[in-house]
PDB file of C-alpha atoms in Angstrom:
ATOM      1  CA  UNK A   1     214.892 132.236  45.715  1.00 91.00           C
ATOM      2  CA  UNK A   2     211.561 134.318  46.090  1.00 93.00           C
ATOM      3  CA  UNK A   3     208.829 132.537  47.463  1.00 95.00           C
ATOM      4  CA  UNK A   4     205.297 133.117  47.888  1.00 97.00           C
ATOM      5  CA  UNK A   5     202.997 130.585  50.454  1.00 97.00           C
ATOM      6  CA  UNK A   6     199.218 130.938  51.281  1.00 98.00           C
ATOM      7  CA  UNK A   7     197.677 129.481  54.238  1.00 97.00           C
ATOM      8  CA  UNK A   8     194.358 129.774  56.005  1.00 97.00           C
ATOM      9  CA  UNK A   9     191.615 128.453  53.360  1.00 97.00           C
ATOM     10  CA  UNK A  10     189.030 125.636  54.551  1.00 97.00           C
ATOM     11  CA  UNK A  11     185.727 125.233  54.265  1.00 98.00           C
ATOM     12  CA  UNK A  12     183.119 127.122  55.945  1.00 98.00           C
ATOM     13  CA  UNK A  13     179.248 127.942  56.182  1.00 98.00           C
ATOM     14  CA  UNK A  14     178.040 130.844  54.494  1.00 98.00           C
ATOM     15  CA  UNK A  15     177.656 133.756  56.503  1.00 98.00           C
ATOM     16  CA  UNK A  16     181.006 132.403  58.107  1.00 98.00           C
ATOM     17  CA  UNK A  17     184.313 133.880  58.204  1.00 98.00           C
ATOM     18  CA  UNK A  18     187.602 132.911  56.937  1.00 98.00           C
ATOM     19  CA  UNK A  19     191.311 134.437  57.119  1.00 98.00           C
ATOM     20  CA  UNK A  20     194.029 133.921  54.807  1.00 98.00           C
ATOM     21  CA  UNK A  21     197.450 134.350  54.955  1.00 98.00           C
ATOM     22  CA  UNK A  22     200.209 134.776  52.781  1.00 98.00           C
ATOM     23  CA  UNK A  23     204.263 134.451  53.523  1.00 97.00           C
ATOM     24  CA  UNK A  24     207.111 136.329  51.177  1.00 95.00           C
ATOM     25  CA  UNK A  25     210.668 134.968  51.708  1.00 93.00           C
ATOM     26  CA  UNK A  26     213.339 136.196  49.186  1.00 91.00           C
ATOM     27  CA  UNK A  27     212.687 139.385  48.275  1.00 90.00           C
ATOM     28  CA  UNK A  28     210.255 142.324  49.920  1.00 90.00           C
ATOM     29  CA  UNK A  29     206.883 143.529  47.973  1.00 92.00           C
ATOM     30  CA  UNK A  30     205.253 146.680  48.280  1.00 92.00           C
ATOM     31  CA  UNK A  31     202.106 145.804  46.175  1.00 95.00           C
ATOM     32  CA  UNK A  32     200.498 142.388  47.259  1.00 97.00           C
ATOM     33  CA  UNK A  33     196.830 141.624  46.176  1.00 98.00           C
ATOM     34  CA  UNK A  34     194.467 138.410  46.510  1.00 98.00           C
ATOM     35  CA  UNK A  35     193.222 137.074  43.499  1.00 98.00           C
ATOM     36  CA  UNK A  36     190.636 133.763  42.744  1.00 98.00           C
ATOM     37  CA  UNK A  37     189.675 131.952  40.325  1.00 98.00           C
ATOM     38  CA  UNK A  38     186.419 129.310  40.610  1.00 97.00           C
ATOM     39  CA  UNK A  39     186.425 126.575  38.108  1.00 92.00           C
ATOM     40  CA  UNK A  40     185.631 127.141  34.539  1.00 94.00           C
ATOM     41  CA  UNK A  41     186.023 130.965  35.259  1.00 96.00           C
ATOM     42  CA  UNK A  42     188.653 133.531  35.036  1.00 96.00           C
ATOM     43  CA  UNK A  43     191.248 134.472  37.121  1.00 97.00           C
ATOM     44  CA  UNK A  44     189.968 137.706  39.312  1.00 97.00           C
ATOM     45  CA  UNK A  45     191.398 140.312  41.540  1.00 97.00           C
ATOM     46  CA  UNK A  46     189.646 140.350  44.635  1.00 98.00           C
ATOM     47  CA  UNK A  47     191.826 142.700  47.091  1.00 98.00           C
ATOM     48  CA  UNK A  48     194.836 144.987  46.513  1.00 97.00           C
ATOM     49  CA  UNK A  49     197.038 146.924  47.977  1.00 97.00           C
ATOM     50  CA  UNK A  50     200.374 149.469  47.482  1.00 94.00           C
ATOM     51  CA  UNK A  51     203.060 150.234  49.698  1.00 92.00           C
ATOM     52  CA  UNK A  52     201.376 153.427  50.679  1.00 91.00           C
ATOM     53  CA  UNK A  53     198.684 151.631  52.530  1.00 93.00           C
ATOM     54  CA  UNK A  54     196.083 152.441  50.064  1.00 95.00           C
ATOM     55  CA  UNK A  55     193.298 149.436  49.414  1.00 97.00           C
ATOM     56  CA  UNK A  56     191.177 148.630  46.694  1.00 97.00           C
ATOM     57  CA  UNK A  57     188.404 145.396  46.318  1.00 97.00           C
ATOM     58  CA  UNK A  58     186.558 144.080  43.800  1.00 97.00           C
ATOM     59  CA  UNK A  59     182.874 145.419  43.827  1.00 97.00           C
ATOM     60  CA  UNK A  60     181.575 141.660  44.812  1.00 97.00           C
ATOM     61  CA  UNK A  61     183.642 141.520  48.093  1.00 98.00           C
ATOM     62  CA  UNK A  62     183.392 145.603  49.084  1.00 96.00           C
ATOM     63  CA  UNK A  63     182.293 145.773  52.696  1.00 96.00           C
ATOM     64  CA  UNK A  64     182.697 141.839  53.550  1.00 98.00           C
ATOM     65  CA  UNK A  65     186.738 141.324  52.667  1.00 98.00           C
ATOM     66  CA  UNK A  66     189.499 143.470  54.528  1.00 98.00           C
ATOM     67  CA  UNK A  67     193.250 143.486  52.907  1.00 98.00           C
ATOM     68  CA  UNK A  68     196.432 144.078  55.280  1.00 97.00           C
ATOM     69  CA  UNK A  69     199.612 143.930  55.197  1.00 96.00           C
ATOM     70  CA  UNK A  70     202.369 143.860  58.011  1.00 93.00           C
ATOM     71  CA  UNK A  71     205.583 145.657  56.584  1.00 85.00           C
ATOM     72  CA  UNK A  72     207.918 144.436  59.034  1.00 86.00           C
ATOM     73  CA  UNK A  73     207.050 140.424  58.828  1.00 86.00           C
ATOM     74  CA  UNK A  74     205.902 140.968  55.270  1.00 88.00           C
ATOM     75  CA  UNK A  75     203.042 139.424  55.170  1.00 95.00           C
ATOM     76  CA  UNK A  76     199.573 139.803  53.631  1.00 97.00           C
ATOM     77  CA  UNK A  77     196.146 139.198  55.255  1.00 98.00           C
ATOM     78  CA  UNK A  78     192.645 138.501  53.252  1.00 98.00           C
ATOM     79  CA  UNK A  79     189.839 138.558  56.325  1.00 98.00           C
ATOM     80  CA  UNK A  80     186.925 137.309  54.865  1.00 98.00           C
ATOM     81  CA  UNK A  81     183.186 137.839  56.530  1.00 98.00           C
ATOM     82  CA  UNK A  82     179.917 136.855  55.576  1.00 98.00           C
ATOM     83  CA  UNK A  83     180.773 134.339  52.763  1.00 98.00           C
ATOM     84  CA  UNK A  84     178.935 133.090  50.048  1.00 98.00           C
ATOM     85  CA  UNK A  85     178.652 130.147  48.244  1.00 97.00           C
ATOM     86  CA  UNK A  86     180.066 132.065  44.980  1.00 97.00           C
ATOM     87  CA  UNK A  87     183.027 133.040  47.124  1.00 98.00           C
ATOM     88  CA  UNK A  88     184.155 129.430  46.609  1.00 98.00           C
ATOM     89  CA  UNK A  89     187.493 129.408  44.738  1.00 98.00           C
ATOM     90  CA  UNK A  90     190.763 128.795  44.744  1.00 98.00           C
ATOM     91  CA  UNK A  91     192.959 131.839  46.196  1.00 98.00           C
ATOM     92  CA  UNK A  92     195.811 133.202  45.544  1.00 98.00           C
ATOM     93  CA  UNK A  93     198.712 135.873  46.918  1.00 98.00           C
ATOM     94  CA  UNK A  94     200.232 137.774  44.440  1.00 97.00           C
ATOM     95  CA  UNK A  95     203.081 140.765  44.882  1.00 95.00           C
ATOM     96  CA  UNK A  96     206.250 142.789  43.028  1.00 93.00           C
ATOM     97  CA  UNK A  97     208.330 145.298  44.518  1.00 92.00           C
ATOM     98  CA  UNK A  98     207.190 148.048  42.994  1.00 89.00           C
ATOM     99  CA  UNK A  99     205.676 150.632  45.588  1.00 90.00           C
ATOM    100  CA  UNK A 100     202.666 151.813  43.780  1.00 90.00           C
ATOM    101  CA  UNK A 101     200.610 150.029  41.051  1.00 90.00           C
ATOM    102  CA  UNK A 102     198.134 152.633  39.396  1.00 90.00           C
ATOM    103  CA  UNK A 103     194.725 152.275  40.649  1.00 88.00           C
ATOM    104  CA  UNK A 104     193.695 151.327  36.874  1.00 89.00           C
ATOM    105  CA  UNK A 105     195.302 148.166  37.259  1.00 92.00           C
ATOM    106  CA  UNK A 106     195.989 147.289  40.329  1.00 94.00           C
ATOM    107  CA  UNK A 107     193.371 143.984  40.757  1.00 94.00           C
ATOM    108  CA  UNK A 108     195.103 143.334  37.085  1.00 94.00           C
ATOM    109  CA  UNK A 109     196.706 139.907  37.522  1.00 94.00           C
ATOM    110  CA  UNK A 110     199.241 141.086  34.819  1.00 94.00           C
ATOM    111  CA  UNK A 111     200.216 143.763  37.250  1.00 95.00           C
ATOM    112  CA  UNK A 112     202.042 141.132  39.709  1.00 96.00           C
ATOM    113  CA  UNK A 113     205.097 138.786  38.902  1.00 94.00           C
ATOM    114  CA  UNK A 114     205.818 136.883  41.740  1.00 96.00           C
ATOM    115  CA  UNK A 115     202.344 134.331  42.739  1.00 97.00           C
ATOM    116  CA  UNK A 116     201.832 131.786  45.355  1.00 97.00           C
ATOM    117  CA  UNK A 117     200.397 127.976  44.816  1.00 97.00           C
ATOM    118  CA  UNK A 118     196.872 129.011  46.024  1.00 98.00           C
ATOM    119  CA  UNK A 119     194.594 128.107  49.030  1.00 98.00           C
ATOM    120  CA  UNK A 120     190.901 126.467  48.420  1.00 98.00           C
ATOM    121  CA  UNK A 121     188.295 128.308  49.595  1.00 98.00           C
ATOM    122  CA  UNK A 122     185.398 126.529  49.874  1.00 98.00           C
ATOM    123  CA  UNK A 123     181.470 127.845  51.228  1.00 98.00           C
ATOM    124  CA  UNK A 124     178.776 125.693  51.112  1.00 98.00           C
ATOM    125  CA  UNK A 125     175.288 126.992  51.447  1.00 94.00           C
TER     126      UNK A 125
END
């Protein structure tokens, strides 16, 4: 059974920093990404990234969120500086074996099949 976990959300300042974590058991992923989605809005990709190592971000978290992975324990990192108040969402972990998503797509939720419950990330002002 493949199972997907977050951990790490709270609720911070803005200008703080937050990191969240995400655990795979089950099954291996080569393409993990972070989406959120705030309430009343749509589900968005926020952070991506293939089994090659290559990143991509959403252009409203470029330069404040860093994506990682680590192969071997396979899990997936979000670090998270200098939030805002619109940061505040829930977030989720999101992943598939396949070991390169084109870069089209790739913050496309419809791109990943296997998703985790979510963490709440909340940032007051």
């Amino acid at each position: 059974q493949i199972q997907v976990m977050e951990s790490g959300g709270g609720s911070v300042q803005a200008g703080g920093s937050l990191r969240l974590s995400c655990g795979v058991s089950g099954d291996r992923f080569f393409s993990m990404a972070w989406f959120r989605q705030a309430p009343g809005k749509e589900r968005e990709g926020v952070a991506c990234i293939n089994g090659d190592g290559d990143t991509g971000y959403a252009d409203s978290v470029k330069d404040r969120f860093t994506i990682s992975k680590d192969h071997a324990e396979n899990r997936l990192y979000l670090q998270m500086s200098s939030l805002k108040p619109e940061d505040t969402a829930m977030y989720y972990c999101a992943g598939r074996r396949l070991y390169r998503i084109n870069k089209n797509s790739w913050l496309s939720s419809s791109e990943y099949r296997y998703w985790g419950q979510g963490t709440q990330v909340t940032v007051s002002s």
